[in-house]
Structure formats: structure tokens, C-alpha cells
JSON list of C-alpha atoms in Angstrom, two decimals:
[
{"chain": "A", "resi": 1, "resn": "UNK", "atom": "CA", "xyz": [-75.87, -146.93, -36.93]},
{"chain": "A", "resi": 2, "resn": "UNK", "atom": "CA", "xyz": [-77.93, -147.95, -33.03]},
{"chain": "A", "resi": 3, "resn": "UNK", "atom": "CA", "xyz": [-74.49, -147.29, -31.40]},
{"chain": "A", "resi": 4, "resn": "UNK", "atom": "CA", "xyz": [-73.91, -143.98, -33.00]},
{"chain": "A", "resi": 5, "resn": "UNK", "atom": "CA", "xyz": [-77.56, -142.81, -31.77]},
{"chain": "A", "resi": 6, "resn": "UNK", "atom": "CA", "xyz": [-76.74, -144.09, -28.62]},
{"chain": "A", "resi": 7, "resn": "UNK", "atom": "CA", "xyz": [-73.54, -142.11, -28.28]},
{"chain": "A", "resi": 8, "resn": "UNK", "atom": "CA", "xyz": [-75.01, -138.43, -29.71]},
{"chain": "A", "resi": 9, "resn": "UNK", "atom": "CA", "xyz": [-77.12, -138.71, -26.31]},
{"chain": "A", "resi": 10, "resn": "UNK", "atom": "CA", "xyz": [-74.22, -138.75, -23.71]},
{"chain": "A", "resi": 11, "resn": "UNK", "atom": "CA", "xyz": [-71.68, -137.08, -26.33]},
{"chain": "A", "resi": 12, "resn": "UNK", "atom": "CA", "xyz": [-70.93, -133.60, -27.38]},
{"chain": "A", "resi": 13, "resn": "UNK", "atom": "CA", "xyz": [-71.01, -133.51, -31.03]},
{"chain": "A", "resi": 14, "resn": "UNK", "atom": "CA", "xyz": [-70.16, -130.88, -33.37]},
{"chain": "A", "resi": 15, "resn": "UNK", "atom": "CA", "xyz": [-68.22, -130.48, -36.63]},
{"chain": "A", "resi": 16, "resn": "UNK", "atom": "CA", "xyz": [-65.65, -127.72, -35.91]},
{"chain": "A", "resi": 17, "resn": "UNK", "atom": "CA", "xyz": [-62.84, -129.11, -33.67]},
{"chain": "A", "resi": 18, "resn": "UNK", "atom": "CA", "xyz": [-60.43, -126.58, -34.19]},
{"chain": "A", "resi": 19, "resn": "UNK", "atom": "CA", "xyz": [-60.70, -122.49, -34.83]},
{"chain": "A", "resi": 20, "resn": "UNK", "atom": "CA", "xyz": [-58.31, -120.16, -34.97]},
{"chain": "A", "resi": 21, "resn": "UNK", "atom": "CA", "xyz": [-60.50, -116.93, -34.48]},
{"chain": "A", "resi": 22, "resn": "UNK", "atom": "CA", "xyz": [-61.07, -117.27, -30.86]},
{"chain": "A", "resi": 23, "resn": "UNK", "atom": "CA", "xyz": [-57.27, -116.20, -30.09]},
{"chain": "A", "resi": 24, "resn": "UNK", "atom": "CA", "xyz": [-57.32, -113.33, -33.05]},
{"chain": "A", "resi": 25, "resn": "UNK", "atom": "CA", "xyz": [-60.60, -112.35, -31.49]},
{"chain": "A", "resi": 26, "resn": "UNK", "atom": "CA", "xyz": [-59.02, -112.00, -27.60]},
{"chain": "A", "resi": 27, "resn": "UNK", "atom": "CA", "xyz": [-55.73, -110.49, -29.24]},
{"chain": "A", "resi": 28, "resn": "UNK", "atom": "CA", "xyz": [-57.16, -107.75, -31.04]},
{"chain": "A", "resi": 29, "resn": "UNK", "atom": "CA", "xyz": [-59.72, -107.01, -28.28]},
{"chain": "A", "resi": 30, "resn": "UNK", "atom": "CA", "xyz": [-56.29, -106.45, -25.91]},
{"chain": "A", "resi": 31, "resn": "UNK", "atom": "CA", "xyz": [-54.77, -104.24, -28.27]},
{"chain": "A", "resi": 32, "resn": "UNK", "atom": "CA", "xyz": [-57.92, -102.35, -28.93]},
{"chain": "A", "resi": 33, "resn": "UNK", "atom": "CA", "xyz": [-58.00, -101.72, -25.01]},
{"chain": "A", "resi": 34, "resn": "UNK", "atom": "CA", "xyz": [-54.83, -100.87, -24.64]},
{"chain": "A", "resi": 35, "resn": "UNK", "atom": "CA", "xyz": [-54.78, -98.17, -27.85]},
{"chain": "A", "resi": 36, "resn": "UNK", "atom": "CA", "xyz": [-57.70, -97.18, -26.35]},
{"chain": "A", "resi": 37, "resn": "UNK", "atom": "CA", "xyz": [-55.64, -95.54, -22.87]},
{"chain": "A", "resi": 38, "resn": "UNK", "atom": "CA", "xyz": [-53.29, -94.73, -24.77]},
{"chain": "A", "resi": 39, "resn": "UNK", "atom": "CA", "xyz": [-55.37, -92.60, -26.68]},
{"chain": "A", "resi": 40, "resn": "UNK", "atom": "CA", "xyz": [-57.26, -91.45, -24.12]},
{"chain": "A", "resi": 41, "resn": "UNK", "atom": "CA", "xyz": [-54.06, -90.52, -22.01]},
{"chain": "A", "resi": 42, "resn": "UNK", "atom": "CA", "xyz": [-52.74, -88.37, -25.49]},
{"chain": "A", "resi": 43, "resn": "UNK", "atom": "CA", "xyz": [-50.90, -90.42, -27.40]},
{"chain": "A", "resi": 44, "resn": "UNK", "atom": "CA", "xyz": [-50.97, -90.49, -30.99]},
{"chain": "A", "resi": 45, "resn": "UNK", "atom": "CA", "xyz": [-51.69, -93.58, -31.34]},
{"chain": "A", "resi": 46, "resn": "UNK", "atom": "CA", "xyz": [-55.68, -93.37, -32.98]},
{"chain": "A", "resi": 47, "resn": "UNK", "atom": "CA", "xyz": [-54.66, -95.18, -36.07]},
{"chain": "A", "resi": 48, "resn": "UNK", "atom": "CA", "xyz": [-53.24, -98.08, -34.40]},
{"chain": "A", "resi": 49, "resn": "UNK", "atom": "CA", "xyz": [-56.83, -98.10, -32.14]},
{"chain": "A", "resi": 50, "resn": "UNK", "atom": "CA", "xyz": [-59.04, -97.50, -35.62]},
{"chain": "A", "resi": 51, "resn": "UNK", "atom": "CA", "xyz": [-57.32, -100.66, -37.59]},
{"chain": "A", "resi": 52, "resn": "UNK", "atom": "CA", "xyz": [-57.25, -102.38, -33.90]},
{"chain": "A", "resi": 53, "resn": "UNK", "atom": "CA", "xyz": [-61.39, -102.21, -34.34]},
{"chain": "A", "resi": 54, "resn": "UNK", "atom": "CA", "xyz": [-61.49, -102.92, -37.91]},
{"chain": "A", "resi": 55, "resn": "UNK", "atom": "CA", "xyz": [-59.81, -106.24, -37.51]},
{"chain": "A", "resi": 56, "resn": "UNK", "atom": "CA", "xyz": [-61.64, -106.69, -34.29]},
{"chain": "A", "resi": 57, "resn": "UNK", "atom": "CA", "xyz": [-64.85, -106.76, -35.94]},
{"chain": "A", "resi": 58, "resn": "UNK", "atom": "CA", "xyz": [-63.35, -108.76, -39.55]},
{"chain": "A", "resi": 59, "resn": "UNK", "atom": "CA", "xyz": [-62.62, -111.50, -37.19]},
{"chain": "A", "resi": 60, "resn": "UNK", "atom": "CA", "xyz": [-65.99, -111.78, -35.60]},
{"chain": "A", "resi": 61, "resn": "UNK", "atom": "CA", "xyz": [-67.21, -111.49, -39.27]},
{"chain": "A", "resi": 62, "resn": "UNK", "atom": "CA", "xyz": [-64.73, -114.24, -40.51]},
{"chain": "A", "resi": 63, "resn": "UNK", "atom": "CA", "xyz": [-65.94, -116.62, -37.64]},
{"chain": "A", "resi": 64, "resn": "UNK", "atom": "CA", "xyz": [-69.63, -116.44, -38.00]},
{"chain": "A", "resi": 65, "resn": "UNK", "atom": "CA", "xyz": [-69.06, -116.88, -41.31]},
{"chain": "A", "resi": 66, "resn": "UNK", "atom": "CA", "xyz": [-66.57, -119.66, -41.55]},
{"chain": "A", "resi": 67, "resn": "UNK", "atom": "CA", "xyz": [-67.43, -122.00, -38.30]},
{"chain": "A", "resi": 68, "resn": "UNK", "atom": "CA", "xyz": [-70.71, -120.15, -36.48]},
{"chain": "A", "resi": 69, "resn": "UNK", "atom": "CA", "xyz": [-72.99, -120.02, -38.98]},
{"chain": "A", "resi": 70, "resn": "UNK", "atom": "CA", "xyz": [-71.61, -123.85, -40.52]},
{"chain": "A", "resi": 71, "resn": "UNK", "atom": "CA", "xyz": [-72.03, -125.23, -37.01]},
{"chain": "A", "resi": 72, "resn": "UNK", "atom": "CA", "xyz": [-75.35, -123.49, -36.96]},
{"chain": "A", "resi": 73, "resn": "UNK", "atom": "CA", "xyz": [-76.81, -125.32, -39.55]},
{"chain": "A", "resi": 74, "resn": "UNK", "atom": "CA", "xyz": [-75.27, -128.64, -39.32]},
{"chain": "A", "resi": 75, "resn": "UNK", "atom": "CA", "xyz": [-73.91, -129.71, -36.06]},
{"chain": "A", "resi": 76, "resn": "UNK", "atom": "CA", "xyz": [-75.85, -131.42, -33.78]},
{"chain": "A", "resi": 77, "resn": "UNK", "atom": "CA", "xyz": [-76.63, -130.72, -30.89]},
{"chain": "A", "resi": 78, "resn": "UNK", "atom": "CA", "xyz": [-77.36, -133.05, -27.44]},
{"chain": "A", "resi": 79, "resn": "UNK", "atom": "CA", "xyz": [-79.86, -131.92, -24.48]},
{"chain": "A", "resi": 80, "resn": "UNK", "atom": "CA", "xyz": [-76.69, -131.72, -22.33]},
{"chain": "A", "resi": 81, "resn": "UNK", "atom": "CA", "xyz": [-74.77, -129.19, -25.39]},
{"chain": "A", "resi": 82, "resn": "UNK", "atom": "CA", "xyz": [-78.27, -127.19, -25.62]},
{"chain": "A", "resi": 83, "resn": "UNK", "atom": "CA", "xyz": [-78.40, -126.88, -21.69]},
{"chain": "A", "resi": 84, "resn": "UNK", "atom": "CA", "xyz": [-74.44, -126.03, -21.54]},
{"chain": "A", "resi": 85, "resn": "UNK", "atom": "CA", "xyz": [-75.02, -123.05, -23.90]},
{"chain": "A", "resi": 86, "resn": "UNK", "atom": "CA", "xyz": [-78.32, -121.85, -22.37]},
{"chain": "A", "resi": 87, "resn": "UNK", "atom": "CA", "xyz": [-76.26, -121.75, -18.94]},
{"chain": "A", "resi": 88, "resn": "UNK", "atom": "CA", "xyz": [-73.38, -119.73, -20.89]},
{"chain": "A", "resi": 89, "resn": "UNK", "atom": "CA", "xyz": [-75.91, -117.29, -21.85]},
{"chain": "A", "resi": 90, "resn": "UNK", "atom": "CA", "xyz": [-77.01, -116.65, -18.18]},
{"chain": "A", "resi": 91, "resn": "UNK", "atom": "CA", "xyz": [-73.72, -116.26, -17.58]},
{"chain": "A", "resi": 92, "resn": "UNK", "atom": "CA", "xyz": [-72.89, -113.63, -19.62]},
{"chain": "A", "resi": 93, "resn": "UNK", "atom": "CA", "xyz": [-76.13, -111.61, -19.03]},
{"chain": "A", "resi": 94, "resn": "UNK", "atom": "CA", "xyz": [-74.54, -111.91, -15.23]},
{"chain": "A", "resi": 95, "resn": "UNK", "atom": "CA", "xyz": [-71.38, -110.57, -16.09]},
{"chain": "A", "resi": 96, "resn": "UNK", "atom": "CA", "xyz": [-72.91, -107.73, -17.93]},
{"chain": "A", "resi": 97, "resn": "UNK", "atom": "CA", "xyz": [-75.14, -107.08, -15.00]},
{"chain": "A", "resi": 98, "resn": "UNK", "atom": "CA", "xyz": [-71.82, -107.11, -12.71]},
{"chain": "A", "resi": 99, "resn": "UNK", "atom": "CA", "xyz": [-70.28, -104.60, -15.12]},
{"chain": "A", "resi": 100, "resn": "UNK", "atom": "CA", "xyz": [-72.41, -101.73, -15.48]},
{"chain": "A", "resi": 101, "resn": "UNK", "atom": "CA", "xyz": [-73.47, -102.17, -11.98]},
{"chain": "A", "resi": 102, "resn": "UNK", "atom": "CA", "xyz": [-69.77, -101.68, -11.11]},
{"chain": "A", "resi": 103, "resn": "UNK", "atom": "CA", "xyz": [-69.76, -98.80, -12.99]},
{"chain": "A", "resi": 104, "resn": "UNK", "atom": "CA", "xyz": [-72.44, -96.81, -11.46]},
{"chain": "A", "resi": 105, "resn": "UNK", "atom": "CA", "xyz": [-71.62, -98.40, -7.76]},
{"chain": "A", "resi": 106, "resn": "UNK", "atom": "CA", "xyz": [-68.06, -95.42, -9.23]},
{"chain": "A", "resi": 107, "resn": "UNK", "atom": "CA", "xyz": [-70.03, -93.20, -9.96]},
{"chain": "A", "resi": 108, "resn": "UNK", "atom": "CA", "xyz": [-72.86, -92.66, -6.99]},
{"chain": "A", "resi": 109, "resn": "UNK", "atom": "CA", "xyz": [-70.07, -93.77, -4.31]},
{"chain": "A", "resi": 110, "resn": "UNK", "atom": "CA", "xyz": [-67.88, -90.50, -6.18]},
{"chain": "A", "resi": 111, "resn": "UNK", "atom": "CA", "xyz": [-71.08, -88.42, -6.52]},
{"chain": "A", "resi": 112, "resn": "UNK", "atom": "CA", "xyz": [-72.77, -88.68, -2.65]},
{"chain": "A", "resi": 113, "resn": "UNK", "atom": "CA", "xyz": [-69.89, -89.06, -0.21]},
{"chain": "A", "resi": 114, "resn": "UNK", "atom": "CA", "xyz": [-67.74, -85.87, -1.49]},
{"chain": "A", "resi": 115, "resn": "UNK", "atom": "CA", "xyz": [-66.99, -83.93, 0.81]},
{"chain": "A", "resi": 116, "resn": "UNK", "atom": "CA", "xyz": [-67.71, -80.01, -0.49]},
{"chain": "A", "resi": 117, "resn": "UNK", "atom": "CA", "xyz": [-64.66, -79.42, -1.30]},
{"chain": "A", "resi": 118, "resn": "UNK", "atom": "CA", "xyz": [-63.77, -82.41, -3.07]},
{"chain": "A", "resi": 119, "resn": "UNK", "atom": "CA", "xyz": [-67.32, -81.85, -4.99]},
{"chain": "A", "resi": 120, "resn": "UNK", "atom": "CA", "xyz": [-66.69, -78.18, -6.21]},
{"chain": "A", "resi": 121, "resn": "UNK", "atom": "CA", "xyz": [-62.96, -79.45, -7.34]},
{"chain": "A", "resi": 122, "resn": "UNK", "atom": "CA", "xyz": [-64.44, -82.30, -9.25]},
{"chain": "A", "resi": 123, "resn": "UNK", "atom": "CA", "xyz": [-67.10, -80.64, -10.55]},
{"chain": "A", "resi": 124, "resn": "UNK", "atom": "CA", "xyz": [-65.10, -77.26, -11.29]},
{"chain": "A", "resi": 125, "resn": "UNK", "atom": "CA", "xyz": [-64.26, -77.98, -14.60]},
{"chain": "A", "resi": 126, "resn": "UNK", "atom": "CA", "xyz": [-67.75, -79.12, -15.77]},
{"chain": "A", "resi": 127, "resn": "UNK", "atom": "CA", "xyz": [-70.65, -76.57, -16.96]},
{"chain": "A", "resi": 128, "resn": "UNK", "atom": "CA", "xyz": [-73.68, -78.76, -15.93]},
{"chain": "A", "resi": 129, "resn": "UNK", "atom": "CA", "xyz": [-76.50, -77.75, -18.32]},
{"chain": "A", "resi": 130, "resn": "UNK", "atom": "CA", "xyz": [-80.23, -79.01, -17.08]},
{"chain": "A", "resi": 131, "resn": "UNK", "atom": "CA", "xyz": [-81.58, -81.61, -19.41]},
{"chain": "A", "resi": 132, "resn": "UNK", "atom": "CA", "xyz": [-85.80, -81.48, -20.71]},
{"chain": "A", "resi": 133, "resn": "UNK", "atom": "CA", "xyz": [-85.72, -85.46, -19.89]},
{"chain": "A", "resi": 134, "resn": "UNK", "atom": "CA", "xyz": [-89.53, -85.13, -22.16]},
{"chain": "A", "resi": 135, "resn": "UNK", "atom": "CA", "xyz": [-87.55, -84.08, -25.45]},
{"chain": "A", "resi": 136, "resn": "UNK", "atom": "CA", "xyz": [-84.50, -85.84, -27.22]},
{"chain": "A", "resi": 137, "resn": "UNK", "atom": "CA", "xyz": [-83.61, -88.49, -23.97]},
{"chain": "A", "resi": 138, "resn": "UNK", "atom": "CA", "xyz": [-86.66, -89.35, -23.25]},
{"chain": "A", "resi": 139, "resn": "UNK", "atom": "CA", "xyz": [-87.62, -89.68, -27.45]},
{"chain": "A", "resi": 140, "resn": "UNK", "atom": "CA", "xyz": [-84.07, -91.38, -27.65]},
{"chain": "A", "resi": 141, "resn": "UNK", "atom": "CA", "xyz": [-85.42, -93.66, -24.94]},
{"chain": "A", "resi": 142, "resn": "UNK", "atom": "CA", "xyz": [-88.48, -94.94, -26.83]},
{"chain": "A", "resi": 143, "resn": "UNK", "atom": "CA", "xyz": [-86.58, -95.39, -30.60]},
{"chain": "A", "resi": 144, "resn": "UNK", "atom": "CA", "xyz": [-84.42, -97.87, -28.32]},
{"chain": "A", "resi": 145, "resn": "UNK", "atom": "CA", "xyz": [-87.15, -100.00, -26.55]},
{"chain": "A", "resi": 146, "resn": "UNK", "atom": "CA", "xyz": [-89.18, -99.85, -29.72]},
{"chain": "A", "resi": 147, "resn": "UNK", "atom": "CA", "xyz": [-85.90, -101.07, -31.66]},
{"chain": "A", "resi": 148, "resn": "UNK", "atom": "CA", "xyz": [-85.98, -104.21, -29.26]},
{"chain": "A", "resi": 149, "resn": "UNK", "atom": "CA", "xyz": [-89.49, -104.80, -30.12]},
{"chain": "A", "resi": 150, "resn": "UNK", "atom": "CA", "xyz": [-89.60, -104.75, -33.68]},
{"chain": "A", "resi": 151, "resn": "UNK", "atom": "CA", "xyz": [-86.36, -107.37, -33.05]},
{"chain": "A", "resi": 152, "resn": "UNK", "atom": "CA", "xyz": [-88.91, -109.48, -30.63]},
{"chain": "A", "resi": 153, "resn": "UNK", "atom": "CA", "xyz": [-91.58, -109.69, -33.42]},
{"chain": "A", "resi": 154, "resn": "UNK", "atom": "CA", "xyz": [-89.14, -110.15, -36.07]},
{"chain": "A", "resi": 155, "resn": "UNK", "atom": "CA", "xyz": [-88.64, -113.65, -34.46]},
{"chain": "A", "resi": 156, "resn": "UNK", "atom": "CA", "xyz": [-92.14, -114.29, -33.70]},
{"chain": "A", "resi": 157, "resn": "UNK", "atom": "CA", "xyz": [-92.77, -113.83, -37.36]},
{"chain": "A", "resi": 158, "resn": "UNK", "atom": "CA", "xyz": [-89.85, -115.96, -38.23]},
{"chain": "A", "resi": 159, "resn": "UNK", "atom": "CA", "xyz": [-90.72, -118.96, -35.82]},
{"chain": "A", "resi": 160, "resn": "UNK", "atom": "CA", "xyz": [-94.21, -119.23, -37.82]},
{"chain": "A", "resi": 161, "resn": "UNK", "atom": "CA", "xyz": [-92.60, -119.10, -41.24]},
{"chain": "A", "resi": 162, "resn": "UNK", "atom": "CA", "xyz": [-93.28, -115.61, -41.98]},
{"chain": "A", "resi": 163, "resn": "UNK", "atom": "CA", "xyz": [-89.85, -114.83, -43.70]},
{"chain": "A", "resi": 164, "resn": "UNK", "atom": "CA", "xyz": [-91.79, -111.41, -45.03]},
{"chain": "A", "resi": 165, "resn": "UNK", "atom": "CA", "xyz": [-92.85, -110.04, -41.94]},
{"chain": "A", "resi": 166, "resn": "UNK", "atom": "CA", "xyz": [-90.15, -111.26, -39.98]},
{"chain": "A", "resi": 167, "resn": "UNK", "atom": "CA", "xyz": [-87.32, -109.19, -42.13]},
{"chain": "A", "resi": 168, "resn": "UNK", "atom": "CA", "xyz": [-89.97, -106.17, -42.74]},
{"chain": "A", "resi": 169, "resn": "UNK", "atom": "CA", "xyz": [-89.67, -106.16, -38.31]},
{"chain": "A", "resi": 170, "resn": "UNK", "atom": "CA", "xyz": [-85.83, -106.54, -38.63]},
{"chain": "A", "resi": 171, "resn": "UNK", "atom": "CA", "xyz": [-85.05, -103.78, -40.89]},
{"chain": "A", "resi": 172, "resn": "UNK", "atom": "CA", "xyz": [-87.50, -101.68, -38.69]},
{"chain": "A", "resi": 173, "resn": "UNK", "atom": "CA", "xyz": [-85.39, -102.82, -35.88]},
{"chain": "A", "resi": 174, "resn": "UNK", "atom": "CA", "xyz": [-82.27, -101.76, -37.52]},
{"chain": "A", "resi": 175, "resn": "UNK", "atom": "CA", "xyz": [-83.54, -98.35, -38.45]},
{"chain": "A", "resi": 176, "resn": "UNK", "atom": "CA", "xyz": [-84.18, -97.47, -35.11]},
{"chain": "A", "resi": 177, "resn": "UNK", "atom": "CA", "xyz": [-80.74, -98.30, -33.74]},
{"chain": "A", "resi": 178, "resn": "UNK", "atom": "CA", "xyz": [-79.14, -96.66, -36.27]},
{"chain": "A", "resi": 179, "resn": "UNK", "atom": "CA", "xyz": [-81.24, -93.51, -35.53]},
{"chain": "A", "resi": 180, "resn": "UNK", "atom": "CA", "xyz": [-80.38, -94.05, -31.84]},
{"chain": "A", "resi": 181, "resn": "UNK", "atom": "CA", "xyz": [-76.75, -94.21, -32.47]},
{"chain": "A", "resi": 182, "resn": "UNK", "atom": "CA", "xyz": [-76.90, -90.80, -34.45]},
{"chain": "A", "resi": 183, "resn": "UNK", "atom": "CA", "xyz": [-79.21, -89.22, -31.51]},
{"chain": "A", "resi": 184, "resn": "UNK", "atom": "CA", "xyz": [-76.10, -90.25, -29.36]},
{"chain": "A", "resi": 185, "resn": "UNK", "atom": "CA", "xyz": [-73.48, -88.95, -31.17]},
{"chain": "A", "resi": 186, "resn": "UNK", "atom": "CA", "xyz": [-75.92, -85.79, -31.39]},
{"chain": "A", "resi": 187, "resn": "UNK", "atom": "CA", "xyz": [-75.23, -85.62, -28.26]},
{"chain": "A", "resi": 188, "resn": "UNK", "atom": "CA", "xyz": [-72.06, -86.04, -27.40]},
{"chain": "A", "resi": 189, "resn": "UNK", "atom": "CA", "xyz": [-71.54, -83.35, -29.85]},
{"chain": "A", "resi": 190, "resn": "UNK", "atom": "CA", "xyz": [-73.29, -80.53, -27.76]},
{"chain": "A", "resi": 191, "resn": "UNK", "atom": "CA", "xyz": [-71.40, -81.37, -24.45]},
{"chain": "A", "resi": 192, "resn": "UNK", "atom": "CA", "xyz": [-68.90, -79.23, -22.99]},
{"chain": "A", "resi": 193, "resn": "UNK", "atom": "CA", "xyz": [-67.15, -81.49, -21.33]},
{"chain": "A", "resi": 194, "resn": "UNK", "atom": "CA", "xyz": [-64.45, -84.18, -22.26]},
{"chain": "A", "resi": 195, "resn": "UNK", "atom": "CA", "xyz": [-63.29, -88.02, -21.14]},
{"chain": "A", "resi": 196, "resn": "UNK", "atom": "CA", "xyz": [-60.03, -86.38, -18.95]},
{"chain": "A", "resi": 197, "resn": "UNK", "atom": "CA", "xyz": [-61.84, -83.38, -17.33]},
{"chain": "A", "resi": 198, "resn": "UNK", "atom": "CA", "xyz": [-62.19, -85.34, -13.50]},
{"chain": "A", "resi": 199, "resn": "UNK", "atom": "CA", "xyz": [-63.45, -88.29, -12.40]},
{"chain": "A", "resi": 200, "resn": "UNK", "atom": "CA", "xyz": [-67.09, -87.90, -12.87]},
{"chain": "A", "resi": 201, "resn": "UNK", "atom": "CA", "xyz": [-66.82, -87.07, -16.42]},
{"chain": "A", "resi": 202, "resn": "UNK", "atom": "CA", "xyz": [-64.60, -90.15, -16.88]},
{"chain": "A", "resi": 203, "resn": "UNK", "atom": "CA", "xyz": [-67.00, -92.66, -15.31]},
{"chain": "A", "resi": 204, "resn": "UNK", "atom": "CA", "xyz": [-70.18, -90.99, -17.73]},
{"chain": "A", "resi": 205, "resn": "UNK", "atom": "CA", "xyz": [-68.44, -91.07, -21.20]},
{"chain": "A", "resi": 206, "resn": "UNK", "atom": "CA", "xyz": [-66.76, -94.74, -19.77]},
{"chain": "A", "resi": 207, "resn": "UNK", "atom": "CA", "xyz": [-71.00, -95.82, -19.28]},
{"chain": "A", "resi": 208, "resn": "UNK", "atom": "CA", "xyz": [-72.30, -94.29, -21.96]},
{"chain": "A", "resi": 209, "resn": "UNK", "atom": "CA", "xyz": [-69.62, -95.39, -24.90]},
{"chain": "A", "resi": 210, "resn": "UNK", "atom": "CA", "xyz": [-69.86, -99.09, -23.13]},
{"chain": "A", "resi": 211, "resn": "UNK", "atom": "CA", "xyz": [-73.79, -98.54, -23.85]},
{"chain": "A", "resi": 212, "resn": "UNK", "atom": "CA", "xyz": [-73.43, -97.40, -27.33]},
{"chain": "A", "resi": 213, "resn": "UNK", "atom": "CA", "xyz": [-70.62, -100.20, -27.81]},
{"chain": "A", "resi": 214, "resn": "UNK", "atom": "CA", "xyz": [-73.45, -103.13, -27.21]},
{"chain": "A", "resi": 215, "resn": "UNK", "atom": "CA", "xyz": [-75.91, -101.28, -29.44]},
{"chain": "A", "resi": 216, "resn": "UNK", "atom": "CA", "xyz": [-73.21, -101.62, -32.46]},
{"chain": "A", "resi": 217, "resn": "UNK", "atom": "CA", "xyz": [-72.76, -104.89, -31.58]},
{"chain": "A", "resi": 218, "resn": "UNK", "atom": "CA", "xyz": [-76.46, -105.45, -31.74]},
{"chain": "A", "resi": 219, "resn": "UNK", "atom": "CA", "xyz": [-76.42, -103.96, -34.89]},
{"chain": "A", "resi": 220, "resn": "UNK", "atom": "CA", "xyz": [-73.75, -105.81, -36.63]},
{"chain": "A", "resi": 221, "resn": "UNK", "atom": "CA", "xyz": [-75.80, -109.41, -35.30]},
{"chain": "A", "resi": 222, "resn": "UNK", "atom": "CA", "xyz": [-79.02, -108.24, -36.34]},
{"chain": "A", "resi": 223, "resn": "UNK", "atom": "CA", "xyz": [-77.53, -107.25, -40.00]},
{"chain": "A", "resi": 224, "resn": "UNK", "atom": "CA", "xyz": [-76.27, -110.75, -39.84]},
{"chain": "A", "resi": 225, "resn": "UNK", "atom": "CA", "xyz": [-79.59, -112.09, -39.01]},
{"chain": "A", "resi": 226, "resn": "UNK", "atom": "CA", "xyz": [-81.15, -110.03, -42.29]},
{"chain": "A", "resi": 227, "resn": "UNK", "atom": "CA", "xyz": [-78.41, -111.31, -44.76]},
{"chain": "A", "resi": 228, "resn": "UNK", "atom": "CA", "xyz": [-78.89, -115.41, -43.27]},
{"chain": "A", "resi": 229, "resn": "UNK", "atom": "CA", "xyz": [-83.20, -114.79, -43.36]},
{"chain": "A", "resi": 230, "resn": "UNK", "atom": "CA", "xyz": [-83.04, -114.10, -46.86]},
{"chain": "A", "resi": 231, "resn": "UNK", "atom": "CA", "xyz": [-81.11, -117.22, -47.65]}
]
């Protein structure tokens, strides 16, 4: 017994040795982006794109249910493994910052380094309308911030053992997140330009759609947390 305890201080311990879900997740993600690119280039592959999207999220759900939740409840994590997970999380955050910084860099490079002739060409197919920021954009931003704030408060009450208050704030966070996505869809429907009009519109849709995808994944994880919180 003493030998096992000593080993747990120096070695990684988990109950899942081999799992098939990460490779499936990678394959579905590759197919998803391939069909997405083909769809934006006017190929009739919407059904393949849709099913790859569904299988992608189903794979995440089964992976979480079969492996991740079991490992979280029954795994033995030593300090070295905990620090490795923490470093991996910060690397993920750094990759997110690099991703969106690259998109923004591309946008500002195109917007501020064009000659007058190139500028008129890129914006010739876009009817630009002035947006009153204090109305819908400001409201959507407040809703998104408040959704994240409710999630933080939910975790705070969960750490105190207040399950009812934690569930209440978690449900509020999910509701505000759904309202944010509805407002995003409304804004998309009111746009006067499309993804393939020019490079500026393509960057705009790329930035906003990636942000919306992060919001969708966040809502999915919040719903999982709500289900686990009720157990």
C-alpha cells in the first residue's frame, strides 16, 4: 500500500488508457472544414456539411459521457498532471489569441493599406450602413458579458455547496447565451452583403462566425455542466 502511495507522487494515474474518440473528433473536424470550404465555393455539399457538423458534436457528447466525466470523477491526479493540464489550458488560450489576432491583422491590413482604386474595388459591392452602437450592438454586448458573469457566479455558489443557486445562475447564463445567438442571427439577416462578395466581407463573416461558434460550444458545455450539477 505504501509503495502505491509513493508511486502516485511521481507517475501519472488515470483510468482511461486507450480511447477512440479523439481520432474520430479530428476526422469529423477535417471533413467539416472541407465541406464548409466547398459549400462557400458554391458546391452542393450542404447535406454533407450538415451531417459532419452533427457527427462532430455527437462525438464530443459521447466522448464526454464515456471518458471525460468518468475520468473526472474517478481519476487520480497528482500535482505534475494537474500542472500539465493547467499549462495545456493556457496554451489553448494563447492559440485563441493568436487565431483572432491573425484575423484582425488581416482585416486591418486590407482596410488601411489599400490604394483608392483598390479600396473602391473591394467595397464596390457593399452598401455600408452606419450602425448606431448604443442600440442593438451595445445590448448584445451587455447580454454576452452578463451571461459570462452568471456562469462565474454559478461556479462560486457551486464551490460553496449551494447547488440550487448554482443551477439558477447557470440557467440564466444559458438563457442569455441563447438570446445572444438569436440577436446574432437577426444581425446576419439584415446584412446587405454576402460571404463571397470580396475579401473584406469574407474576413467579417470569418471573424463573427468563429465567435458565434465559440458561443455555441460554450452553451453546449454549460448545458453539460447543468446536467452534471443536478446529479
